[in-house]
């Protein structure tokens, strides 16, 4: 009897906590999954990421499995990407395990042909206090190369593609200065060779720079702990999800524009069933350049060791239409690394 009561309370909290910030869009055609899907006899073709520039990343978080999700996936398929990066909230199974299966069926055509690199969001947690540990299904179904990067957890890891070092962090595992994740991040950043990998990108779920009313302040504790590490290492770009909208910042650090800080991009607009977050803080913060509540995806084409082109594409438009775009220059050639050598030694190297 006690087990049933606990599950009911958790479910009610989930519905109340997520519904307040979002407005459901007009419905698209519902997706229907067969109870016994047919297995294709066609041979699968998988393309590994290139070993040299240029490299194209597709980016969208908070996917779910709705008609809008299918639209996002269809748009991504057209962009000829090399690697897909998903900053958390994959299936929205939320304890209903068959939805992990239907999500797999939905993304299988893309995920079986290109690398998909993911990190966890709040909808992957699926924890029942005392009865069930969190992230069991996520860790079982989406195993990332954490051991290869010296991590002890599937919830945070790093990988490299051509000249890009990508760090995937966990917003829902310990991140204070005494945590394993913090220690691992320091060690990973200290080993980055910017001559070999001139681009440094970080991905996690809960945004640190967010001018939307939804999820305000939820990333503050992680930001207070880890932002100095990212700044000392001259991270170029940070991607997050969680807020169901799109926002791009200037280079920013410690709450204000900073030429040596990373560009922060919130892209939790993949198509989930909870809807879009339309309410923004006014006036718009000086560090925020572009923001809009629409479903879509982003494309990061890293052309060479110094220049990358970022574009954001709405689902309502044809895929080639760019609703936001900007050229980004790596901090490697900016002088920030040389200016910050003392900080790097103190923050990243010392215990």
XYZ file of N, CA and C in Angstrom, residues 37-277:
723
model
N 6.764 -4.352 -33.814
C 7.328 -3.735 -35.006
C 8.050 -4.748 -35.883
N 7.940 -4.534 -37.205
C 8.626 -5.411 -38.138
C 10.102 -5.049 -38.211
N 10.928 -6.045 -38.272
C 12.368 -5.824 -38.369
C 12.774 -5.808 -39.844
N 13.454 -4.753 -40.218
C 13.849 -4.605 -41.614
C 15.006 -5.544 -41.943
N 14.947 -6.096 -43.149
C 16.035 -6.961 -43.609
C 17.060 -6.166 -44.411
N 16.802 -4.850 -44.580
C 17.728 -4.018 -45.333
C 19.013 -3.809 -44.545
N 20.164 -3.841 -45.218
C 21.424 -3.626 -44.491
C 21.515 -2.204 -43.963
N 22.084 -2.061 -42.762
C 22.255 -0.752 -42.145
C 23.594 -0.152 -42.554
N 23.607 1.151 -42.747
C 24.840 1.855 -43.069
C 25.097 2.905 -41.998
N 26.269 2.843 -41.387
C 26.630 3.783 -40.327
C 27.848 4.578 -40.775
N 27.754 5.903 -40.676
C 28.853 6.767 -41.078
C 29.516 7.353 -39.835
N 30.778 7.074 -39.643
C 31.499 7.626 -38.496
C 31.817 9.095 -38.748
N 32.136 9.801 -37.688
C 32.457 11.223 -37.805
C 33.774 11.412 -38.553
N 33.923 12.515 -39.268
C 35.163 12.764 -40.007
C 36.339 12.989 -39.068
N 37.526 12.729 -39.549
C 38.738 12.916 -38.744
C 39.360 14.292 -38.944
N 38.820 15.053 -39.896
C 39.341 16.391 -40.175
C 38.183 17.366 -40.357
N 38.489 18.659 -40.225
C 37.488 19.686 -40.524
C 37.156 19.645 -42.018
N 35.931 20.071 -42.381
C 34.844 20.572 -41.545
C 34.040 19.444 -40.897
N 33.366 19.780 -39.788
C 32.504 18.854 -39.063
C 31.188 19.573 -38.774
N 30.059 18.889 -38.988
C 28.752 19.478 -38.709
C 28.053 18.719 -37.589
N 27.686 19.449 -36.528
C 26.900 18.901 -35.428
C 25.453 19.363 -35.575
N 24.507 18.446 -35.455
C 23.106 18.810 -35.276
C 22.840 18.835 -33.773
N 22.070 19.820 -33.305
C 21.835 19.976 -31.872
C 20.356 20.273 -31.622
N 19.740 19.490 -30.745
C 18.387 19.772 -30.262
C 18.151 18.936 -29.018
N 17.596 19.544 -27.993
C 17.298 18.834 -26.756
C 15.807 18.667 -26.561
N 15.449 17.919 -25.499
C 14.048 17.783 -25.084
C 13.183 17.269 -26.236
N 13.558 16.115 -26.782
C 12.900 15.583 -27.974
C 11.480 15.080 -27.711
N 11.347 14.076 -26.841
C 10.053 13.444 -26.686
C 9.704 12.612 -27.902
N 8.403 12.370 -28.098
C 7.961 11.556 -29.237
C 6.557 11.974 -29.661
N 6.515 13.145 -30.245
C 5.272 13.722 -30.740
C 5.394 13.976 -32.242
N 4.328 14.499 -32.827
C 4.403 14.908 -34.217
C 5.442 15.986 -34.428
N 5.610 16.864 -33.435
C 6.643 17.907 -33.525
C 8.036 17.292 -33.462
N 8.193 16.241 -32.642
C 9.472 15.523 -32.602
C 9.812 14.965 -33.976
N 8.821 14.350 -34.604
C 9.041 13.780 -35.943
C 9.430 14.867 -36.931
N 8.821 16.048 -36.804
C 9.186 17.161 -37.676
C 10.632 17.573 -37.444
N 11.058 17.644 -36.175
C 12.448 17.991 -35.859
C 13.404 16.976 -36.454
N 13.101 15.705 -36.275
C 13.970 14.653 -36.793
C 14.047 14.708 -38.321
N 12.901 14.959 -38.968
C 12.900 15.063 -40.427
C 13.768 16.227 -40.899
N 13.709 17.349 -40.175
C 14.546 18.500 -40.533
C 16.032 18.176 -40.343
N 16.354 17.515 -39.228
C 17.747 17.169 -38.944
C 18.291 16.234 -40.014
N 17.459 15.298 -40.458
C 17.907 14.340 -41.467
C 18.321 15.038 -42.755
N 17.712 16.192 -43.032
C 18.018 16.912 -44.267
C 19.309 17.731 -44.195
N 19.854 17.928 -42.985
C 20.965 18.878 -42.839
C 22.342 18.256 -43.065
N 22.392 16.944 -43.331
C 23.659 16.281 -43.632
C 24.681 16.472 -42.509
N 24.241 16.156 -41.306
C 25.099 16.306 -40.133
C 26.046 15.120 -39.983
N 27.095 15.314 -39.190
C 28.053 14.245 -38.899
C 27.829 13.618 -37.531
N 27.466 14.439 -36.552
C 27.239 13.984 -35.178
C 26.020 14.723 -34.632
N 25.143 14.001 -33.946
C 24.005 14.639 -33.279
C 24.291 14.736 -31.790
N 24.118 15.927 -31.222
C 24.329 16.165 -29.794
C 22.979 16.496 -29.163
N 22.620 15.752 -28.123
C 21.317 15.912 -27.475
C 21.532 16.282 -26.006
N 21.229 17.528 -25.618
C 21.487 17.973 -24.248
C 20.402 17.592 -23.237
N 20.001 16.325 -23.252
C 19.102 15.818 -22.221
C 17.630 15.842 -22.569
N 16.862 14.988 -21.861
C 15.434 14.743 -22.060
C 15.199 14.095 -23.414
N 15.332 12.776 -23.415
C 15.247 12.009 -24.652
C 13.816 11.553 -24.922
N 13.387 10.515 -24.223
C 12.149 9.812 -24.574
C 10.911 10.351 -23.882
N 11.084 11.065 -22.768
C 9.946 11.437 -21.916
C 9.141 10.198 -21.527
N 9.840 9.106 -21.262
C 9.163 7.886 -20.823
C 8.543 8.075 -19.446
N 9.269 8.767 -18.554
C 8.732 9.090 -17.222
C 8.122 7.863 -16.545
N 8.948 6.848 -16.360
C 8.617 5.611 -15.653
C 7.857 4.595 -16.516
N 7.317 4.993 -17.665
C 6.578 4.059 -18.534
C 7.568 3.437 -19.519
N 8.047 2.264 -19.189
C 9.200 1.696 -19.878
C 8.960 1.403 -21.358
N 7.718 1.130 -21.745
C 7.478 0.867 -23.166
C 7.754 2.095 -24.017
N 7.736 3.285 -23.405
C 8.015 4.493 -24.172
C 9.497 4.637 -24.515
N 10.362 3.967 -23.765
C 11.760 3.906 -24.186
C 11.868 3.116 -25.491
N 11.052 2.070 -25.613
C 11.071 1.267 -26.844
C 10.540 2.073 -28.028
N 9.417 2.768 -27.841
C 8.841 3.528 -28.956
C 9.739 4.705 -29.343
N 10.441 5.272 -28.376
C 11.393 6.330 -28.709
C 12.526 5.766 -29.557
N 13.002 4.586 -29.193
C 14.049 3.938 -29.979
C 13.607 3.684 -31.409
N 12.353 3.271 -31.569
C 11.830 3.037 -32.914
C 11.755 4.343 -33.709
N 11.398 5.431 -33.025
C 11.258 6.727 -33.684
C 12.598 7.250 -34.203
N 13.650 7.143 -33.381
C 14.938 7.737 -33.749
C 15.872 6.755 -34.455
N 15.474 5.492 -34.531
C 16.355 4.469 -35.082
C 16.897 4.786 -36.477
N 16.086 5.317 -37.391
C 16.650 5.587 -38.723
C 17.841 6.539 -38.698
N 17.833 7.515 -37.782
C 18.948 8.456 -37.701
C 20.042 7.941 -36.770
N 19.643 7.427 -35.613
C 20.625 7.008 -34.604
C 21.418 5.783 -35.045
N 20.915 5.050 -36.030
C 21.644 3.887 -36.533
C 22.559 4.238 -37.698
N 22.531 5.503 -38.125
C 23.339 5.881 -39.283
C 24.399 6.939 -38.981
N 24.253 7.645 -37.835
C 25.221 8.660 -37.423
C 25.437 8.566 -35.908
N 26.574 9.026 -35.403
C 26.764 9.029 -33.952
C 25.773 9.966 -33.270
N 25.129 9.480 -32.214
C 24.271 10.290 -31.353
C 24.929 10.340 -29.977
N 25.312 11.527 -29.547
C 25.961 11.711 -28.247
C 24.991 12.466 -27.352
N 24.653 11.876 -26.211
C 23.587 12.416 -25.374
C 24.067 12.605 -23.937
N 23.361 13.471 -23.231
C 23.514 13.550 -21.782
C 22.125 13.528 -21.177
N 22.058 13.360 -19.859
C 20.767 13.155 -19.222
C 20.070 14.462 -18.866
N 18.724 14.381 -18.807
C 17.898 15.474 -18.312
C 17.053 14.987 -17.156
N 16.172 15.832 -16.659
C 15.338 15.452 -15.522
C 14.376 14.308 -15.862
N 13.953 14.189 -17.121
C 13.015 13.129 -17.494
C 13.687 11.769 -17.609
N 14.996 11.721 -17.540
C 15.703 10.438 -17.524
C 15.869 9.897 -16.105
N 15.605 10.710 -15.114
C 15.951 10.332 -13.734
C 15.165 9.113 -13.271
N 13.844 9.155 -13.394
C 12.983 8.019 -13.061
C 13.352 7.381 -11.717
N 13.519 8.200 -10.723
C 13.918 7.720 -9.393
C 12.717 7.642 -8.470
N 12.629 6.567 -7.726
C 11.639 6.432 -6.660
C 12.409 6.274 -5.352
N 12.390 7.299 -4.482
C 13.174 7.228 -3.241
C 12.945 5.927 -2.490
N 14.029 5.350 -2.038
C 14.071 4.103 -1.273
C 13.868 2.881 -2.180
N 12.967 2.994 -3.167
C 12.595 1.824 -3.962
C 13.422 1.651 -5.223
N 13.810 2.736 -5.877
C 14.427 2.610 -7.195
C 15.451 3.719 -7.417
N 16.677 3.341 -7.816
C 17.709 4.311 -8.151
C 17.352 5.049 -9.431
N 17.944 6.217 -9.599
C 17.686 6.989 -10.798
C 18.539 6.566 -11.978
N 18.079 6.893 -13.177
C 18.805 6.730 -14.440
C 19.073 5.279 -14.827
N 18.327 4.332 -14.275
C 18.569 2.924 -14.593
C 18.292 2.648 -16.070
N 17.139 3.080 -16.555
C 16.797 2.826 -17.963
C 17.719 3.603 -18.896
N 17.970 4.860 -18.558
C 18.846 5.686 -19.384
C 20.234 5.067 -19.490
N 20.813 4.691 -18.365
C 22.159 4.120 -18.370
C 22.211 2.774 -19.096
N 21.126 2.025 -19.059
C 21.092 0.718 -19.714
C 20.935 0.840 -21.222
N 20.156 1.826 -21.663
C 19.822 1.944 -23.074
C 20.737 2.897 -23.845
N 21.302 3.884 -23.172
C 22.122 4.890 -23.844
C 23.484 4.967 -23.164
N 24.280 3.951 -23.389
C 25.610 3.926 -22.780
C 26.576 4.733 -23.630
N 27.170 5.734 -23.016
C 28.114 6.612 -23.676
C 29.548 6.203 -23.317
N 30.566 6.722 -24.020
C 31.958 6.297 -23.791
C 32.585 6.972 -22.572
N 31.974 6.774 -21.398
C 32.476 7.468 -20.208
C 33.783 6.873 -19.707
N 33.905 5.559 -19.762
C 35.139 4.929 -19.270
C 36.339 5.337 -20.112
N 36.121 5.502 -21.411
C 37.202 5.893 -22.308
C 37.731 7.290 -21.992
N 36.930 8.110 -21.346
C 37.370 9.464 -20.998
C 37.732 9.595 -19.521
N 37.896 8.470 -18.844
C 38.337 8.494 -17.457
C 37.248 8.812 -16.450
N 35.984 8.791 -16.875
C 34.865 9.059 -15.977
C 34.401 7.766 -15.322
N 33.851 7.894 -14.130
C 33.311 6.737 -13.422
C 31.802 6.625 -13.588
N 31.205 7.518 -14.393
C 29.750 7.552 -14.520
C 29.335 7.815 -15.964
N 28.276 7.143 -16.390
C 27.689 7.374 -17.712
C 27.017 8.739 -17.804
N 26.893 9.437 -16.691
C 26.196 10.725 -16.651
C 27.099 11.894 -17.022
N 28.409 11.666 -17.135
C 29.322 12.716 -17.600
C 30.554 12.065 -18.229
N 30.997 12.660 -19.341
C 32.092 12.075 -20.116
C 32.541 13.096 -21.144
N 33.550 12.757 -21.914
C 33.988 13.622 -23.006
C 34.364 12.762 -24.205
N 34.406 13.400 -25.373
C 34.830 12.715 -26.590
C 35.403 13.759 -27.547
N 36.086 13.282 -28.563
C 36.694 14.194 -29.532
C 36.289 13.817 -30.947
N 36.048 14.835 -31.747
C 35.771 14.679 -33.165
C 36.672 15.654 -33.905
N 37.535 15.123 -34.760
C 38.472 15.980 -35.492
C 39.185 16.891 -34.502
N 39.050 18.211 -34.653
C 39.726 19.145 -33.760
C 38.821 19.738 -32.697
N 37.813 18.957 -32.258
C 36.857 19.451 -31.255
C 36.845 18.524 -30.054
N 37.004 19.096 -28.863
C 36.871 18.349 -27.619
C 35.513 18.717 -27.023
N 34.652 17.710 -26.852
C 33.290 17.927 -26.364
C 33.143 17.297 -24.992
N 32.642 18.076 -24.032
C 32.441 17.599 -22.663
C 30.946 17.571 -22.370
N 30.446 16.409 -21.973
C 29.031 16.213 -21.637
C 28.910 16.096 -20.120
N 28.250 17.058 -19.504
C 28.129 17.095 -18.048
C 26.739 16.681 -17.585
N 26.636 16.355 -16.289
C 25.365 15.929 -15.707
C 24.790 16.975 -14.773
N 23.631 17.516 -15.129
C 22.962 18.496 -14.271
C 22.283 17.841 -13.079
N 22.111 16.505 -13.113
C 21.367 15.817 -12.061
C 22.205 14.779 -11.329
N 23.508 15.005 -11.314
C 24.394 14.262 -10.431
C 25.256 15.296 -9.730
N 25.895 14.934 -8.628
C 26.616 15.916 -7.818
C 27.637 16.684 -8.642
N 27.709 17.994 -8.406
C 28.626 18.840 -9.181
C 29.384 19.852 -8.321
N 29.258 19.771 -6.992
C 30.003 20.717 -6.153
C 31.481 20.359 -6.155
N 32.296 21.208 -5.545
C 33.746 21.043 -5.621
C 34.256 19.776 -4.948
N 33.429 19.091 -4.180
C 33.844 17.848 -3.528
C 33.341 16.610 -4.280
N 32.658 16.815 -5.389
C 32.043 15.702 -6.108
C 33.014 15.044 -7.087
N 32.690 13.809 -7.454
C 33.489 13.093 -8.449
C 33.424 13.801 -9.804
N 32.241 14.330 -10.143
C 32.107 14.991 -11.439
C 32.993 16.235 -11.517
N 33.043 16.998 -10.444
C 33.878 18.201 -10.423
C 35.357 17.835 -10.590
N 35.787 16.815 -9.863
C 37.189 16.379 -9.953
C 37.506 15.871 -11.350
N 36.562 15.109 -11.919
C 36.777 14.604 -13.270
C 36.849 15.752 -14.279
N 35.967 16.742 -14.137
C 35.960 17.876 -15.068
C 37.282 18.630 -15.005
N 37.797 18.882 -13.815
C 39.095 19.555 -13.687
C 40.186 18.776 -14.409
N 40.190 17.456 -14.188
C 41.222 16.619 -14.805
C 41.075 16.595 -16.316
N 39.836 16.520 -16.803
C 39.618 16.463 -18.246
C 40.026 17.770 -18.907
N 39.640 18.898 -18.316
C 39.996 20.196 -18.883
C 41.508 20.420 -18.883
N 42.162 19.947 -17.829
C 43.611 20.165 -17.728
C 44.385 19.377 -18.778
N 43.767 18.337 -19.343
C 44.449 17.513 -20.349
C 44.158 17.956 -21.783
N 43.257 18.926 -21.951
C 42.898 19.367 -23.302
C 44.083 20.075 -23.946
N 44.435 19.652 -25.135
C 45.513 20.259 -25.913
C 44.878 21.106 -27.009
N 44.915 22.432 -26.863
C 44.221 23.292 -27.814
C 44.931 23.391 -29.166
N 46.150 22.899 -29.253
C 46.786 22.807 -30.568
C 46.205 21.634 -31.355
N 45.897 20.552 -30.645
C 45.324 19.370 -31.295
C 43.811 19.494 -31.439
N 43.140 20.056 -30.420
C 41.685 20.272 -30.454
C 41.423 21.746 -30.125
N 41.509 22.620 -31.115
C 41.359 24.053 -30.871
C 39.959 24.474 -30.426
N 38.957 23.624 -30.628
C 37.595 23.941 -30.201
C 37.244 23.160 -28.946
N 36.614 23.852 -27.985
C 36.213 23.240 -26.723
C 34.737 23.553 -26.487
N 33.907 22.503 -26.460
C 32.455 22.629 -26.365
C 31.967 21.851 -25.151
N 31.004 22.420 -24.421
C 30.438 21.780 -23.236
C 28.923 21.680 -23.395
N 28.359 20.559 -22.954
C 26.927 20.301 -23.090
C 26.369 19.801 -21.759
N 25.247 20.350 -21.333
C 24.513 19.829 -20.169
C 23.053 20.226 -20.302
N 22.217 19.844 -19.351
C 20.771 20.005 -19.547
C 20.224 21.353 -19.067
N 20.501 21.731 -17.843
C 19.876 22.925 -17.264
C 20.699 24.167 -17.604
N 20.130 25.146 -18.303
C 20.916 26.310 -18.742
C 21.350 27.194 -17.580
N 22.519 27.785 -17.736
C 23.022 28.760 -16.762
C 22.587 30.171 -17.121
N 22.471 30.448 -18.392
C 22.041 31.777 -18.853
C 20.701 31.612 -19.551
N 19.648 32.085 -18.890
C 18.282 31.815 -19.317
C 17.415 33.021 -18.978
N 16.880 33.691 -19.992
C 16.012 34.844 -19.742
C 14.543 34.487 -19.921
N 14.226 33.191 -19.939
C 12.852 32.724 -19.998
C 12.321 32.562 -18.570
N 11.033 32.744 -18.382
C 10.449 32.518 -17.059
C 10.553 31.064 -16.630
N 10.544 30.151 -17.593
C 10.604 28.723 -17.282
C 11.964 28.356 -16.691
N 11.929 27.641 -15.574
C 13.123 27.082 -14.931
C 14.132 28.153 -14.516
N 13.659 29.325 -14.177
C 14.543 30.388 -13.730
C 15.342 29.964 -12.505
N 16.655 30.155 -12.566
C 17.528 29.928 -11.415
C 17.886 28.488 -11.144
N 17.354 27.546 -11.904
C 17.617 26.141 -11.598
C 19.066 25.730 -11.843
N 19.769 26.458 -12.700
C 21.162 26.118 -12.976
C 22.161 26.909 -12.155
N 21.670 27.739 -11.230
C 22.564 28.651 -10.514
C 23.630 27.939 -9.682
N 23.256 26.870 -8.982
C 24.223 26.179 -8.118
C 25.327 25.519 -8.937
N 24.941 24.862 -10.026
C 25.945 24.229 -10.882
C 26.835 25.289 -11.519
N 26.239 26.404 -11.902
C 26.999 27.505 -12.493
C 28.018 28.065 -11.508
N 27.603 28.259 -10.262
C 28.514 28.799 -9.244
C 29.700 27.880 -9.025
N 29.477 26.587 -9.137
C 30.539 25.617 -8.905
C 31.463 25.460 -10.107
N 30.895 25.381 -11.300
C 31.672 24.954 -12.467
C 32.002 26.047 -13.469
N 31.299 27.176 -13.444
C 31.588 28.203 -14.436
C 33.033 28.692 -14.388
N 33.643 28.867 -13.199
C 35.049 29.285 -13.182
C 35.983 28.310 -13.894
N 35.673 27.011 -13.838
C 36.505 26.022 -14.535
C 36.403 26.199 -16.040
N 35.173 26.371 -16.528
C 34.979 26.538 -17.962
C 35.625 27.829 -18.460
N 35.540 28.872 -17.663
C 36.130 30.153 -18.056
C 37.651 30.062 -18.086
N 38.220 29.404 -17.076
C 39.675 29.262 -17.022
C 40.203 28.457 -18.200
N 39.399 27.510 -18.684
C 39.825 26.660 -19.800
C 39.492 27.257 -21.158
N 38.883 28.444 -21.180
C 38.507 29.115 -22.438
C 37.584 28.262 -23.298
N 36.491 27.786 -22.683
C 35.473 27.041 -23.427
C 34.843 27.970 -24.466
N 34.629 27.454 -25.666
C 34.085 28.255 -26.763
C 32.570 28.329 -26.762
N 31.916 27.184 -26.554
C 30.463 27.096 -26.681
C 29.887 26.210 -25.588
N 28.698 26.592 -25.077
C 27.969 25.778 -24.115
C 26.547 25.581 -24.645
N 26.111 24.323 -24.741
C 24.749 23.996 -25.157
C 23.962 23.430 -23.978
N 22.711 23.845 -23.845
C 21.824 23.334 -22.801
C 20.430 23.141 -23.374
N 19.567 22.469 -22.617
C 18.180 22.258 -23.010
C 17.244 22.736 -21.917
N 16.314 21.863 -21.495
C 15.438 22.053 -20.340
C 14.354 23.106 -20.576
N 14.730 24.307 -20.977
C 13.749 25.335 -21.318
C 13.285 25.087 -22.748
N 11.983 24.989 -22.938
C 11.450 24.592 -24.245
C 11.313 25.808 -25.157
N 12.451 26.298 -25.554
C 12.561 27.480 -26.409
C 14.010 27.562 -26.873
N 14.302 28.600 -27.645
C 15.659 28.809 -28.161
C 16.183 30.158 -27.677
N 17.459 30.187 -27.278
C 18.092 31.451 -26.896
C 19.595 31.360 -27.132
N 20.156 32.443 -27.685
C 21.609 32.520 -27.900
C 22.149 33.759 -27.205
N 23.281 33.574 -26.528
C 23.895 34.677 -25.789
C 25.123 35.217 -26.521
N 25.583 36.353 -26.072
C 26.923 36.816 -26.427
C 27.918 35.944 -25.665
N 29.206 36.153 -25.890
C 30.192 35.543 -24.997
C 29.976 36.147 -23.614
N 29.884 35.307 -22.593
C 29.414 35.778 -21.295
C 30.113 35.028 -20.166
N 30.290 35.722 -19.049
C 30.844 35.109 -17.834
C 30.399 35.926 -16.632
N 30.075 35.229 -15.558
C 29.721 35.872 -14.292
C 28.561 36.863 -14.459
N 27.621 36.501 -15.315
C 26.405 37.283 -15.454
C 26.463 38.464 -16.387
N 27.586 38.664 -17.064
C 27.676 39.800 -17.990
C 28.558 39.445 -19.178
N 28.416 40.221 -20.249
C 29.195 39.956 -21.458
C 30.687 39.999 -21.158
N 31.417 39.041 -21.749
C 32.858 38.927 -21.533
C 33.456 38.299 -22.787
N 34.355 38.989 -23.419
C 34.918 38.530 -24.690
C 35.651 37.203 -24.565
N 36.042 36.828 -23.358
C 36.759 35.568 -23.152
C 35.871 34.461 -22.585
N 34.586 34.706 -22.478
C 33.662 33.690 -22.004
C 33.074 32.897 -23.162
N 32.355 31.818 -22.875
C 31.727 31.034 -23.935
C 30.412 31.641 -24.413
N 30.006 31.278 -25.606
C 28.654 31.548 -26.092
C 27.745 30.464 -25.510
N 26.636 30.875 -24.880
C 25.671 29.922 -24.326
C 24.457 29.844 -25.227
N 24.056 28.620 -25.570
C 22.890 28.407 -26.426
C 21.939 27.429 -25.737
N 20.717 27.894 -25.480
C 19.663 27.034 -24.947
C 18.830 26.537 -26.118
N 18.683 25.222 -26.227
C 18.011 24.661 -27.397
C 17.178 23.438 -26.987
N 16.264 23.672 -26.026
C 15.367 22.619 -25.564
C 14.074 22.595 -26.358
N 14.207 22.670 -27.676
C 13.060 22.902 -28.561
C 12.776 21.736 -29.497
N 13.097 20.506 -29.043
C 13.040 19.365 -29.948
C 11.659 18.860 -30.300
N 10.617 19.179 -29.470
C 9.274 18.768 -29.847
C 8.468 18.050 -28.787
N 8.920 18.078 -27.537
C 8.268 17.341 -26.458
C 6.792 17.702 -26.279
N 6.079 16.834 -25.523
C 4.638 16.986 -25.374
C 4.235 18.091 -24.407
N 5.149 18.644 -23.647
C 4.782 19.656 -22.653
C 4.527 21.036 -23.259
N 4.971 21.251 -24.483
C 4.717 22.522 -25.139
C 5.894 23.475 -25.053
N 5.648 24.724 -25.429
C 6.691 25.738 -25.531
C 6.620 26.740 -24.382
N 7.776 27.314 -24.056
C 7.877 28.316 -22.981
C 7.893 29.704 -23.614
